[in-house]
Short mmCIF file of C-alpha atoms in Angstrom, two decimals:
data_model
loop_
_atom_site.label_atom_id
_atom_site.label_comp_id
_atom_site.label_asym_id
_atom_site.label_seq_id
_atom_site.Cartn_x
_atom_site.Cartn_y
_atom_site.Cartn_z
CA UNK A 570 15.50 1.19 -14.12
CA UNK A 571 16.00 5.28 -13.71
CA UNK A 572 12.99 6.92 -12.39
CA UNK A 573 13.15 9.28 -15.97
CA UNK A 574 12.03 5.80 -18.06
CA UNK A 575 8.47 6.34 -16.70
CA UNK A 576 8.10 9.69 -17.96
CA UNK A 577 8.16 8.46 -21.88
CA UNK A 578 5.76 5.89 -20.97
CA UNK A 579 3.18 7.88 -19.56
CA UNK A 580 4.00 10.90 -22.31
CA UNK A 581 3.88 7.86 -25.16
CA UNK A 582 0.28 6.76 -23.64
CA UNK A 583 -1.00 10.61 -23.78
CA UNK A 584 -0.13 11.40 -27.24
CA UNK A 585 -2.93 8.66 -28.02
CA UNK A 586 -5.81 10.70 -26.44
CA UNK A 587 -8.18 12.09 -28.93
CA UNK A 588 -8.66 15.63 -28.57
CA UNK A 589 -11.60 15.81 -26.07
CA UNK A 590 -12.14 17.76 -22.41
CA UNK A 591 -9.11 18.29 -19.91
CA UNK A 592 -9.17 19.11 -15.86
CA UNK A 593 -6.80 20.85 -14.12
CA UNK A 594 -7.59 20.81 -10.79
CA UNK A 595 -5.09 22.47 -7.80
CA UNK A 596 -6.23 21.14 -4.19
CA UNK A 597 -4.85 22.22 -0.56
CA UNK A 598 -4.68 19.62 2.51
CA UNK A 599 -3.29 20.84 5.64
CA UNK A 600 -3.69 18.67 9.43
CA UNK A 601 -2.75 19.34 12.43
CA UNK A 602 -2.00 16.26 14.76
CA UNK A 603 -1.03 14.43 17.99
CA UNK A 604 0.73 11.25 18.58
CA UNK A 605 2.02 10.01 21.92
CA UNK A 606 3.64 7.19 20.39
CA UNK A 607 5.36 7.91 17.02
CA UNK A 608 7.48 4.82 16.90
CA UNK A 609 5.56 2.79 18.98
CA UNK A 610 7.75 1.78 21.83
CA UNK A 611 7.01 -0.50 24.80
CA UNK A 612 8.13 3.38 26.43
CA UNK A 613 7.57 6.08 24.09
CA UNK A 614 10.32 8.93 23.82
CA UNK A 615 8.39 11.41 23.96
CA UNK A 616 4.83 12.83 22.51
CA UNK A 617 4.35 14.88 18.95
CA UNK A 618 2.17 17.31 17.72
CA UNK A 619 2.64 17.50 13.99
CA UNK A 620 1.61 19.90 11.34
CA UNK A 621 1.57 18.68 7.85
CA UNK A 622 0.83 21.19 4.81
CA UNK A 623 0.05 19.69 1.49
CA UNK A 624 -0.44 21.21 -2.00
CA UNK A 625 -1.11 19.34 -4.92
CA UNK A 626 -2.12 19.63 -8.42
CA UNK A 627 -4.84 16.71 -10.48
CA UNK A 628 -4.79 17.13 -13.96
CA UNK A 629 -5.59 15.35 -16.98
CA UNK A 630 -7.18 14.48 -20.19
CA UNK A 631 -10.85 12.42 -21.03
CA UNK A 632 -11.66 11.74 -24.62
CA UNK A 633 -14.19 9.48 -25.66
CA UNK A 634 -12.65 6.08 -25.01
CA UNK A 635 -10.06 6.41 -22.59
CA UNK A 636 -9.27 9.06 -19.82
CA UNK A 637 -5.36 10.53 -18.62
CA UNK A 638 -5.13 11.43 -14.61
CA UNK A 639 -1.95 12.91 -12.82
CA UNK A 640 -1.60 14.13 -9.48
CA UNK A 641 1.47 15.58 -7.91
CA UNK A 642 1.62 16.56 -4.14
CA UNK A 643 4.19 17.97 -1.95
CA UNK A 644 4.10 17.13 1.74
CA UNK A 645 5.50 19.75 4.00
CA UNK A 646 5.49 17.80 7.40
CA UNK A 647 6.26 20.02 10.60
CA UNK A 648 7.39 18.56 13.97
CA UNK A 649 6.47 21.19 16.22
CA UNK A 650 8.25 19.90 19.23
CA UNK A 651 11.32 17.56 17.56
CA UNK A 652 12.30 19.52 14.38
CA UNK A 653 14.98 17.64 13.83
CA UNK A 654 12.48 15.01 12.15
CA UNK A 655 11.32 17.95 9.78
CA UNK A 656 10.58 16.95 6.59
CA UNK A 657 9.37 17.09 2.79
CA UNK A 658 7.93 14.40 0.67
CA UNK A 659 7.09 14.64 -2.77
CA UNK A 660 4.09 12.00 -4.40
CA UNK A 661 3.61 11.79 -8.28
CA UNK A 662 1.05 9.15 -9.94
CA UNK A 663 -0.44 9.37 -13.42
CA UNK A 664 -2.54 6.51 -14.88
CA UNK A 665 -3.83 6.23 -18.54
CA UNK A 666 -7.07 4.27 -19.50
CA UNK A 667 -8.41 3.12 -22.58
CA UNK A 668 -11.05 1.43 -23.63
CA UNK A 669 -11.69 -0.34 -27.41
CA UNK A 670 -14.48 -3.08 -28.65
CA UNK A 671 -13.11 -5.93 -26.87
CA UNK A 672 -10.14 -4.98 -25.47
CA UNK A 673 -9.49 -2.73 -22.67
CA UNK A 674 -5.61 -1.78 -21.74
CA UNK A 675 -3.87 0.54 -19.21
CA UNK A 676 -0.72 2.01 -17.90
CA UNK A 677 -0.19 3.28 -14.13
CA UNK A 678 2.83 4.50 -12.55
CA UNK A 679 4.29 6.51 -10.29
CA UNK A 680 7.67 7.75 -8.17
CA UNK A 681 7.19 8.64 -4.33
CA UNK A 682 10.40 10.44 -2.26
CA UNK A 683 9.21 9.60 1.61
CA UNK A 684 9.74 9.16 4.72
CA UNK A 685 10.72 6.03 6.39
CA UNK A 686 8.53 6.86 9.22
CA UNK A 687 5.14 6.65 6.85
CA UNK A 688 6.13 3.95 4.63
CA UNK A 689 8.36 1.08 6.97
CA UNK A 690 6.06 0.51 9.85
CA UNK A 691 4.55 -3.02 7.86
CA UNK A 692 7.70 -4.65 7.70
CA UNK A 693 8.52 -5.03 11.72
CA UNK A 694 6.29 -2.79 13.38
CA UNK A 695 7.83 0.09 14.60
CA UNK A 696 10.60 2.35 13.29
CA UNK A 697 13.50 3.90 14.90
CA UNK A 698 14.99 6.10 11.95
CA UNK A 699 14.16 8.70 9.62
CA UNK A 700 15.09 8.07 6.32
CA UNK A 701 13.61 9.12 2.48
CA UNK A 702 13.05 6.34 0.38
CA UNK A 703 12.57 6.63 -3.21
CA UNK A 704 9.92 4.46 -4.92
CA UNK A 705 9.13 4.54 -8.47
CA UNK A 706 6.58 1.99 -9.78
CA UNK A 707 4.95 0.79 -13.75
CA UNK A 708 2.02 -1.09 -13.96
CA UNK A 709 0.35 -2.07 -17.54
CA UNK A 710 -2.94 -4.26 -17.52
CA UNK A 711 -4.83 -5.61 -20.55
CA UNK A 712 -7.94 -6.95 -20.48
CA UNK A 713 -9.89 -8.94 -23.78
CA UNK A 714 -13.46 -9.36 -23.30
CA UNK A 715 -14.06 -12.52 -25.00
CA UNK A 716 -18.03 -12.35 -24.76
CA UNK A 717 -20.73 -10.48 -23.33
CA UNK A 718 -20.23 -13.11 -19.65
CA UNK A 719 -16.18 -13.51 -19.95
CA UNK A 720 -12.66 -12.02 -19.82
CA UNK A 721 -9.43 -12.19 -19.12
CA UNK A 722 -6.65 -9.89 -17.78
CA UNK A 723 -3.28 -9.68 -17.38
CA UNK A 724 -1.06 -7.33 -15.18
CA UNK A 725 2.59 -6.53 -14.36
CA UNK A 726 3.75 -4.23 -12.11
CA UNK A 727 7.42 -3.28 -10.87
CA UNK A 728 8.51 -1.16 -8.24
CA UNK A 729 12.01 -0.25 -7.32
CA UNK A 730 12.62 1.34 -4.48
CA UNK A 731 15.95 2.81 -2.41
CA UNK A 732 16.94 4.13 0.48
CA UNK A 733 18.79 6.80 1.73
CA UNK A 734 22.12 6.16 2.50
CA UNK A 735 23.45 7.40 5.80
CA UNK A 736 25.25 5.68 8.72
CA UNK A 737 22.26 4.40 10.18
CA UNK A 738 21.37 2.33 7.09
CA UNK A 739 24.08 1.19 5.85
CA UNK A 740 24.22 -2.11 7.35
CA UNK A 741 20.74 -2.38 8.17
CA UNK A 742 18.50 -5.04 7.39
CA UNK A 743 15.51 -3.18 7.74
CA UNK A 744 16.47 -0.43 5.09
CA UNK A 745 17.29 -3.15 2.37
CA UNK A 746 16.96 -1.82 -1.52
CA UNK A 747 15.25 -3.79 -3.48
CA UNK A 748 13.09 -4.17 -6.77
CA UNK A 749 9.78 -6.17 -6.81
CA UNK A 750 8.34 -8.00 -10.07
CA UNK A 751 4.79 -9.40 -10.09
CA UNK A 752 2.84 -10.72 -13.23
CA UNK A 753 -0.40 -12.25 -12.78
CA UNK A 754 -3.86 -13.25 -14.70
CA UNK A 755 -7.60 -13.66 -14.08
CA UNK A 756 -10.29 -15.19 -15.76
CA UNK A 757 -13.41 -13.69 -15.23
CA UNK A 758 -16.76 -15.21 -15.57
CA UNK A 759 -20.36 -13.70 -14.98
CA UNK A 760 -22.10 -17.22 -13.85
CA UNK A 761 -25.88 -15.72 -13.31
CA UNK A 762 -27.01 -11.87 -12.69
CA UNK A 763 -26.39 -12.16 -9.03
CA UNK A 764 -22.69 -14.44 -9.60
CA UNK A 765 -19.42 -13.63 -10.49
CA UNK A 766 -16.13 -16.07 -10.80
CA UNK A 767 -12.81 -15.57 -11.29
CA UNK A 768 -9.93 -17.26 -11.01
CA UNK A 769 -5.79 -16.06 -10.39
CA UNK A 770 -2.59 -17.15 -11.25
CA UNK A 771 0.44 -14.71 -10.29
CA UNK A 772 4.25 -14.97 -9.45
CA UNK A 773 6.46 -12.47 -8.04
CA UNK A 774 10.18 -11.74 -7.55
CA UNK A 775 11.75 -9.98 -4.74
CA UNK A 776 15.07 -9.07 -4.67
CA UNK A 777 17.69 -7.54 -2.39
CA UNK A 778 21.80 -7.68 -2.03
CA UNK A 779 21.11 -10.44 0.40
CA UNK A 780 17.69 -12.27 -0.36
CA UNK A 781 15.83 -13.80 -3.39
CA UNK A 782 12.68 -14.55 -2.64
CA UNK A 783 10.12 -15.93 -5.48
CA UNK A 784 5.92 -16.51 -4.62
CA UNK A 785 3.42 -17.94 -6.20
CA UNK A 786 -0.28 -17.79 -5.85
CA UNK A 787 -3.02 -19.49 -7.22
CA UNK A 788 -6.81 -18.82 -5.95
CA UNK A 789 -10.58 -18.65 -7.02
CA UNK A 790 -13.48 -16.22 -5.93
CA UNK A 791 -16.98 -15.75 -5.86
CA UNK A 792 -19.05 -12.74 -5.90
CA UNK A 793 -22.69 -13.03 -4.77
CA UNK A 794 -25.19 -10.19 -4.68
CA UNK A 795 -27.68 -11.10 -2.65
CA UNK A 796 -29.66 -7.14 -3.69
CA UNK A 797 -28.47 -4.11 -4.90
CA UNK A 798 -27.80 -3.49 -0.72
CA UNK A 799 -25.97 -6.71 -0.44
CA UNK A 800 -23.14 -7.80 -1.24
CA UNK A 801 -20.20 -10.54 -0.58
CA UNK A 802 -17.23 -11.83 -1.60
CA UNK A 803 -15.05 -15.03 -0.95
CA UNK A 804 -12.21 -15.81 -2.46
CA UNK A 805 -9.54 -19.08 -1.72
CA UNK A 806 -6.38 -20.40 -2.81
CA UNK A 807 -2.40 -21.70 -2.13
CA UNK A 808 0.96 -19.89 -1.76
CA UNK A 809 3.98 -21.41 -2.84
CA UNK A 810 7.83 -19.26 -1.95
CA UNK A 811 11.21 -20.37 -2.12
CA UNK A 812 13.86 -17.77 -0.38
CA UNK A 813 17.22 -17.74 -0.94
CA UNK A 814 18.71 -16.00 1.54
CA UNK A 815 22.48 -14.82 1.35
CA UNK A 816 24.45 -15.46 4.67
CA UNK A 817 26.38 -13.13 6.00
CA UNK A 818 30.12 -12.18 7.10
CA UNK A 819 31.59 -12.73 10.76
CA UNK A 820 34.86 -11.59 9.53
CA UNK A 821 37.59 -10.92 7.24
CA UNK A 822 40.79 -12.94 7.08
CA UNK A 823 43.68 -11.56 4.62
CA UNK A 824 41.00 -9.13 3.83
CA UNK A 825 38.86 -11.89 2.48
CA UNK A 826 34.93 -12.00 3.96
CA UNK A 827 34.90 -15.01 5.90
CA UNK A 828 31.42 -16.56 6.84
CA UNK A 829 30.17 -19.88 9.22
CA UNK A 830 28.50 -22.59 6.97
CA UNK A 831 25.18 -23.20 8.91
CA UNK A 832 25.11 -26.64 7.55
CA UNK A 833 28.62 -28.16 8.57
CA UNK A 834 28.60 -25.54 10.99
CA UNK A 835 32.48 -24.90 9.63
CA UNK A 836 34.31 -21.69 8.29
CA UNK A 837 34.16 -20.87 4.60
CA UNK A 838 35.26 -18.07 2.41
CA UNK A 839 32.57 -19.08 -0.17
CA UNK A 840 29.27 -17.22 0.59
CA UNK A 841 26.70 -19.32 1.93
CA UNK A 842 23.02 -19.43 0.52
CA UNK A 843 20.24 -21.29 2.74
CA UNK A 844 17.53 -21.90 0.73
CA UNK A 845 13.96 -22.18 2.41
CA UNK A 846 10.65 -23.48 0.62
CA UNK A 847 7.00 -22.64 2.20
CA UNK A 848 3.48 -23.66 1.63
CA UNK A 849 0.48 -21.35 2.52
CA UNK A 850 -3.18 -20.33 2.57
CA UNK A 851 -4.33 -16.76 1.34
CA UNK A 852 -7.65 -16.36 1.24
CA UNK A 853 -10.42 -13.23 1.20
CA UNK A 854 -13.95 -12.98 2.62
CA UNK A 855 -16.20 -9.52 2.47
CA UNK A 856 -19.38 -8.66 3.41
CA UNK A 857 -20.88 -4.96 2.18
CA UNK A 858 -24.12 -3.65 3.27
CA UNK A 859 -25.69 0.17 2.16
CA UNK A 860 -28.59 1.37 3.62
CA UNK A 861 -30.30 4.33 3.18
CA UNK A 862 -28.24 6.27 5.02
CA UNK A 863 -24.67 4.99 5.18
CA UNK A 864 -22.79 1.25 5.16
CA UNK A 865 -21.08 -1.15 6.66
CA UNK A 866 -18.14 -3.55 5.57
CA UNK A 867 -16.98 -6.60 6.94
CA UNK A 868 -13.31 -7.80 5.74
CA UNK A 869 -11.34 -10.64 6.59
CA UNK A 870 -7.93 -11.99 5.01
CA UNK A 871 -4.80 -13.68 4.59
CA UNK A 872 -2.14 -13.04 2.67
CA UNK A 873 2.02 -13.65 2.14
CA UNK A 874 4.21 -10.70 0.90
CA UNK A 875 7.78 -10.52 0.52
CA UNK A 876 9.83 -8.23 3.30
CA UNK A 877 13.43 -7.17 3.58
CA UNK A 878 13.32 -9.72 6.99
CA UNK A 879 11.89 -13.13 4.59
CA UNK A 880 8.19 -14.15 3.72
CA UNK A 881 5.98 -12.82 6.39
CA UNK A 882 1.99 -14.10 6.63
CA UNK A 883 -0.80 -11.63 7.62
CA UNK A 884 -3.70 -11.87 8.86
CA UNK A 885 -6.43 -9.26 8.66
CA UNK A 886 -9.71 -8.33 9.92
CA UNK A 887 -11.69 -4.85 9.46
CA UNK A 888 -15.46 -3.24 10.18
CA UNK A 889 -15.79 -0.12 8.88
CA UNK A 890 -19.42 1.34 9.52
CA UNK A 891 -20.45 4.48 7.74
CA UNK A 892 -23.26 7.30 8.48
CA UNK A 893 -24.54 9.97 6.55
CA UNK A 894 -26.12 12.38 9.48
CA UNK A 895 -27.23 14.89 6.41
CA UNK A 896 -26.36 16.35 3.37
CA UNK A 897 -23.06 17.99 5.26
CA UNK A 898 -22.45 16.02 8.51
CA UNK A 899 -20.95 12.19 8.25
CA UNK A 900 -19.60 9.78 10.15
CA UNK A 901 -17.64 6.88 10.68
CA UNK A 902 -15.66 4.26 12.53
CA UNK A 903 -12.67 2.41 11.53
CA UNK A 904 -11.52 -0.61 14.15
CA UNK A 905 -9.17 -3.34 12.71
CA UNK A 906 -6.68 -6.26 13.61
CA UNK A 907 -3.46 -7.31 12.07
CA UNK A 908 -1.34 -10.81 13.23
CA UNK A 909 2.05 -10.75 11.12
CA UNK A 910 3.78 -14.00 11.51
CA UNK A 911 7.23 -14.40 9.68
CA UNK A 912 6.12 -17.60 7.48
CA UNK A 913 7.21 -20.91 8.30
CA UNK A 914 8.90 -20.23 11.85
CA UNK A 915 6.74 -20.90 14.80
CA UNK A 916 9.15 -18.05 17.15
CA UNK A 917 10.66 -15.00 15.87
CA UNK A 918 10.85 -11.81 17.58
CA UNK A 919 9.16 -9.79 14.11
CA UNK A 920 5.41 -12.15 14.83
CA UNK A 921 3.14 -9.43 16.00
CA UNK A 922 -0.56 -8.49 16.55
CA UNK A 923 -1.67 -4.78 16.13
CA UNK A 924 -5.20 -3.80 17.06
CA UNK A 925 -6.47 0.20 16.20
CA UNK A 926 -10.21 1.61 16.62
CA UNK A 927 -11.00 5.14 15.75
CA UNK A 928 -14.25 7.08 15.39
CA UNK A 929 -14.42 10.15 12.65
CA UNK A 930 -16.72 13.06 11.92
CA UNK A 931 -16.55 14.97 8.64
CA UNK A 932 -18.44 18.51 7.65
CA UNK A 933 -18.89 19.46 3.94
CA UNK A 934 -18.67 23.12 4.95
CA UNK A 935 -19.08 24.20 0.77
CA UNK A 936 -18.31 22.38 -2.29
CA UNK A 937 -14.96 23.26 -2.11
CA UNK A 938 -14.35 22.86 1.72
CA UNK A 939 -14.04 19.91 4.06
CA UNK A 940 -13.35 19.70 7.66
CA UNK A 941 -12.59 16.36 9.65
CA UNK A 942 -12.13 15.01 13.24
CA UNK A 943 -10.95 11.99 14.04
CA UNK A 944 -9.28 9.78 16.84
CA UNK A 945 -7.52 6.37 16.50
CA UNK A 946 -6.42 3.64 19.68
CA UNK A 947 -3.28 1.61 18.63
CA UNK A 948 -1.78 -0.65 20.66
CA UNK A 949 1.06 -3.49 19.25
CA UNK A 950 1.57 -6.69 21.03
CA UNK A 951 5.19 -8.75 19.96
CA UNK A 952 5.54 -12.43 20.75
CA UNK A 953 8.84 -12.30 21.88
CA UNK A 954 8.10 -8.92 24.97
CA UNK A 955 6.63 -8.75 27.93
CA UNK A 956 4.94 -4.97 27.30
CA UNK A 957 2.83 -3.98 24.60
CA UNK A 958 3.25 -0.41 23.06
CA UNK A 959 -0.14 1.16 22.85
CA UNK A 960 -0.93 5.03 20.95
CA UNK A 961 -2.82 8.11 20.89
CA UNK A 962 -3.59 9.48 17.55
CA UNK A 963 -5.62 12.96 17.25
CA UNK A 964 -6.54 14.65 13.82
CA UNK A 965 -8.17 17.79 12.40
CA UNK A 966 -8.05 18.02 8.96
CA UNK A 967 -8.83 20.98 6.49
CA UNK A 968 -9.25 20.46 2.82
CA UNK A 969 -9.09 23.05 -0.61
CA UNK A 970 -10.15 21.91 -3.66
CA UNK A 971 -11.47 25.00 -6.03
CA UNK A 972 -14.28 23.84 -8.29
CA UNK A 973 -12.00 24.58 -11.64
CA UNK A 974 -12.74 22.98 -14.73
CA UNK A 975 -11.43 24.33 -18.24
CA UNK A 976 -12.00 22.20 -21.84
CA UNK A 977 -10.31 22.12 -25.18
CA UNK A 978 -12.44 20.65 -28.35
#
């Protein structure tokens, strides 16, 4: 799929807005901060203070039953003290709504030119290399209401997404292209005031030159409202992958790839596939409180995604408390942990644990002008070595976002 096919989808959903009021909405982000461990080695190279400048643009269109929203931001990220890792991202999304009598449809998308550094750190951790990698993602949803207490919905979404090729990736298993397909539905069902069900059924195919991976999830939830200040969430279920993995080449003979046949153990010149199966849990559980004065949310999970290194299982668990000091001043902390275990192998040198706390501080200096502070502990812990890489992260963060608004009848 070439990244110009989204453009006539999201153009095609547009021309269906009624004529009714549109935004247009430029905004300026700029932070300055400092990391003593940007790739999060047991021994980190070296510290970085980094200045990143980003202008954007929302825009859109809201008519009576359905709503257009675009945003486009450039990322001008400065390394003060290692500009060889100077760089420029560019983000576009756009997302059309719509709502009729019963049913309700919509169609998201997007196409993202970043940096490996951002984006890669989920798949094993830490990342050595700098590298753009283009993303560009479509995702339509309908939903049917069949009566006042029911509905159902149905989603796709696919995302392909390539690297850059230079020396450093072109054999590497980390910086793997791919394309991902998911499809899924849910049944929703409003039991009593304070009750909601639903239950999921979604597959997904992941696909690289070398691996085939193909998940399945089925799960139920419950919502439970125990006030209008209390909330929570649970939700269950079972994951079912197979992987087909591609093996590869220890040599050429007559110029033919030659590879070892982990079964018989013997030499073959037909490519080997080992094909893996896997059984799992995923599961969700959330607790949200308000109070007068800020919140507090309690998450834990599990889930199984697809990487460019097989099925990996993660485990999650998250407070983030929330304070409103006045009508300017807030305040918050963030403090999570994250156990990645490459699914269905009890060693591998990818199974980590990842722990981060970080206070914050934010002052509404105007309506159009926000200031931030924050701080973040990291520290990384892998199975398989004997140190664990640990990180500084220090923020200040300015925001612009003029108080524009312009209508058409």
């Amino acid at each position: 799929m070439k990244k110009g096919f989204l453009a006539p989808l999201i153009f095609s959903a547009s021309l269906s807005c009624q004529a009714g009021n549109y935004f247009f909405e430029p905004v300026f982000n700029s932070n300055q901060r400092y990391n003593s461990n940007l790739f999060m080695r047991e021994k980190p190279l070296q510290d970085n203070w980094i200045t990143t400048v980003s202008p954007g643009l929302n825009l859109g269109l809201r008519h009576e039953n359905g709503e257009l929203k675009s945003n486009f931001t450039w990322n001008e990220m400065i390394y003060d003290n290692q500009s060889e890792l100077n760089i420029a991202e560019q983000l576009f999304s756009s997302d059309y709504r719509y709502k009729g009598e019963r049913f309700e449809w919509g169609l998201g998308g997007g196409y993202n030119n970043q940096s490996s550094i951002n984006t890669e750190n989920s798949v094993r951790g830490l990342v050595s290399t700098q590298l753009m990698r283009k993303q560009l993602s479509v995702e339509p949803s309908v939903t049917y209401l069949i009566n006042e207490l029911s509905s159902v919905t149905t989603d796709y979404s696919y995302n392909n997404t390539t690297y850059e090729k230079s020396g450093s990736a072109q054999n590497n298993v980390f910086f793997q292209d791919y394309d991902y397909h998911q499809a899924s539905g849910t049944f929703n069902h409003l039991y009593t005031s304070r009750d909601k069900l639903n239950a999921t059924l979604s597959s997904s195919l992941y696909k690289t030159k070398s691996q085939t991976t193909y998940n399945n999830v089925a799960q139920v939830g419950w919502q439970h409202s125990f006030s209008e200040q209390l909330v929570t969430f649970l939700s269950v279920g079972m994951n079912y992958s197979m992987v087909d993995t591609k093996v590869a080449t220890i040599g050429n003979i007559g110029g033919s790839p030659v590879y070892l046949d982990p079964v018989t153990n013997q030499l073959t010149l037909e490519q080997p596939v080992v094909h893996k199966t896997n059984f799992g849990q995923v599961y969700r559980a959330s607790i949200q409180k308000s109070f007068e004065k800020g919140s507090v949310s309690l998450v834990g999970s599990q889930n199984q995604a697809p990487t460019s290194l097989g099925l990996q299982t993660q485990t999650t668990l998250s407070i983030n408390p929330s304070y409103n000091i006045n009508d300017r001043w807030s305040s918050g902390l963030s403090a999570s942990y994250n156990k990645t275990d490459m699914a269905g192998l009890s060693t591998s040198p990818y199974n980590r644990s990842y722990y981060s706390v970080g206070p914050n501080i934010n002052w509404k200096c105007s309506p159009e002008i926000n200031l931030g502070l924050s701080y973040t502990y990291q520290q990384q812990e892998y199975q398989s070595a004997s140190q664990t890489s640990t990180g500084n992260i220090a923020q200040i963060q300015f925001s612009y976002q003029p108080q524009i608004n312009r209508q058409v009848k």
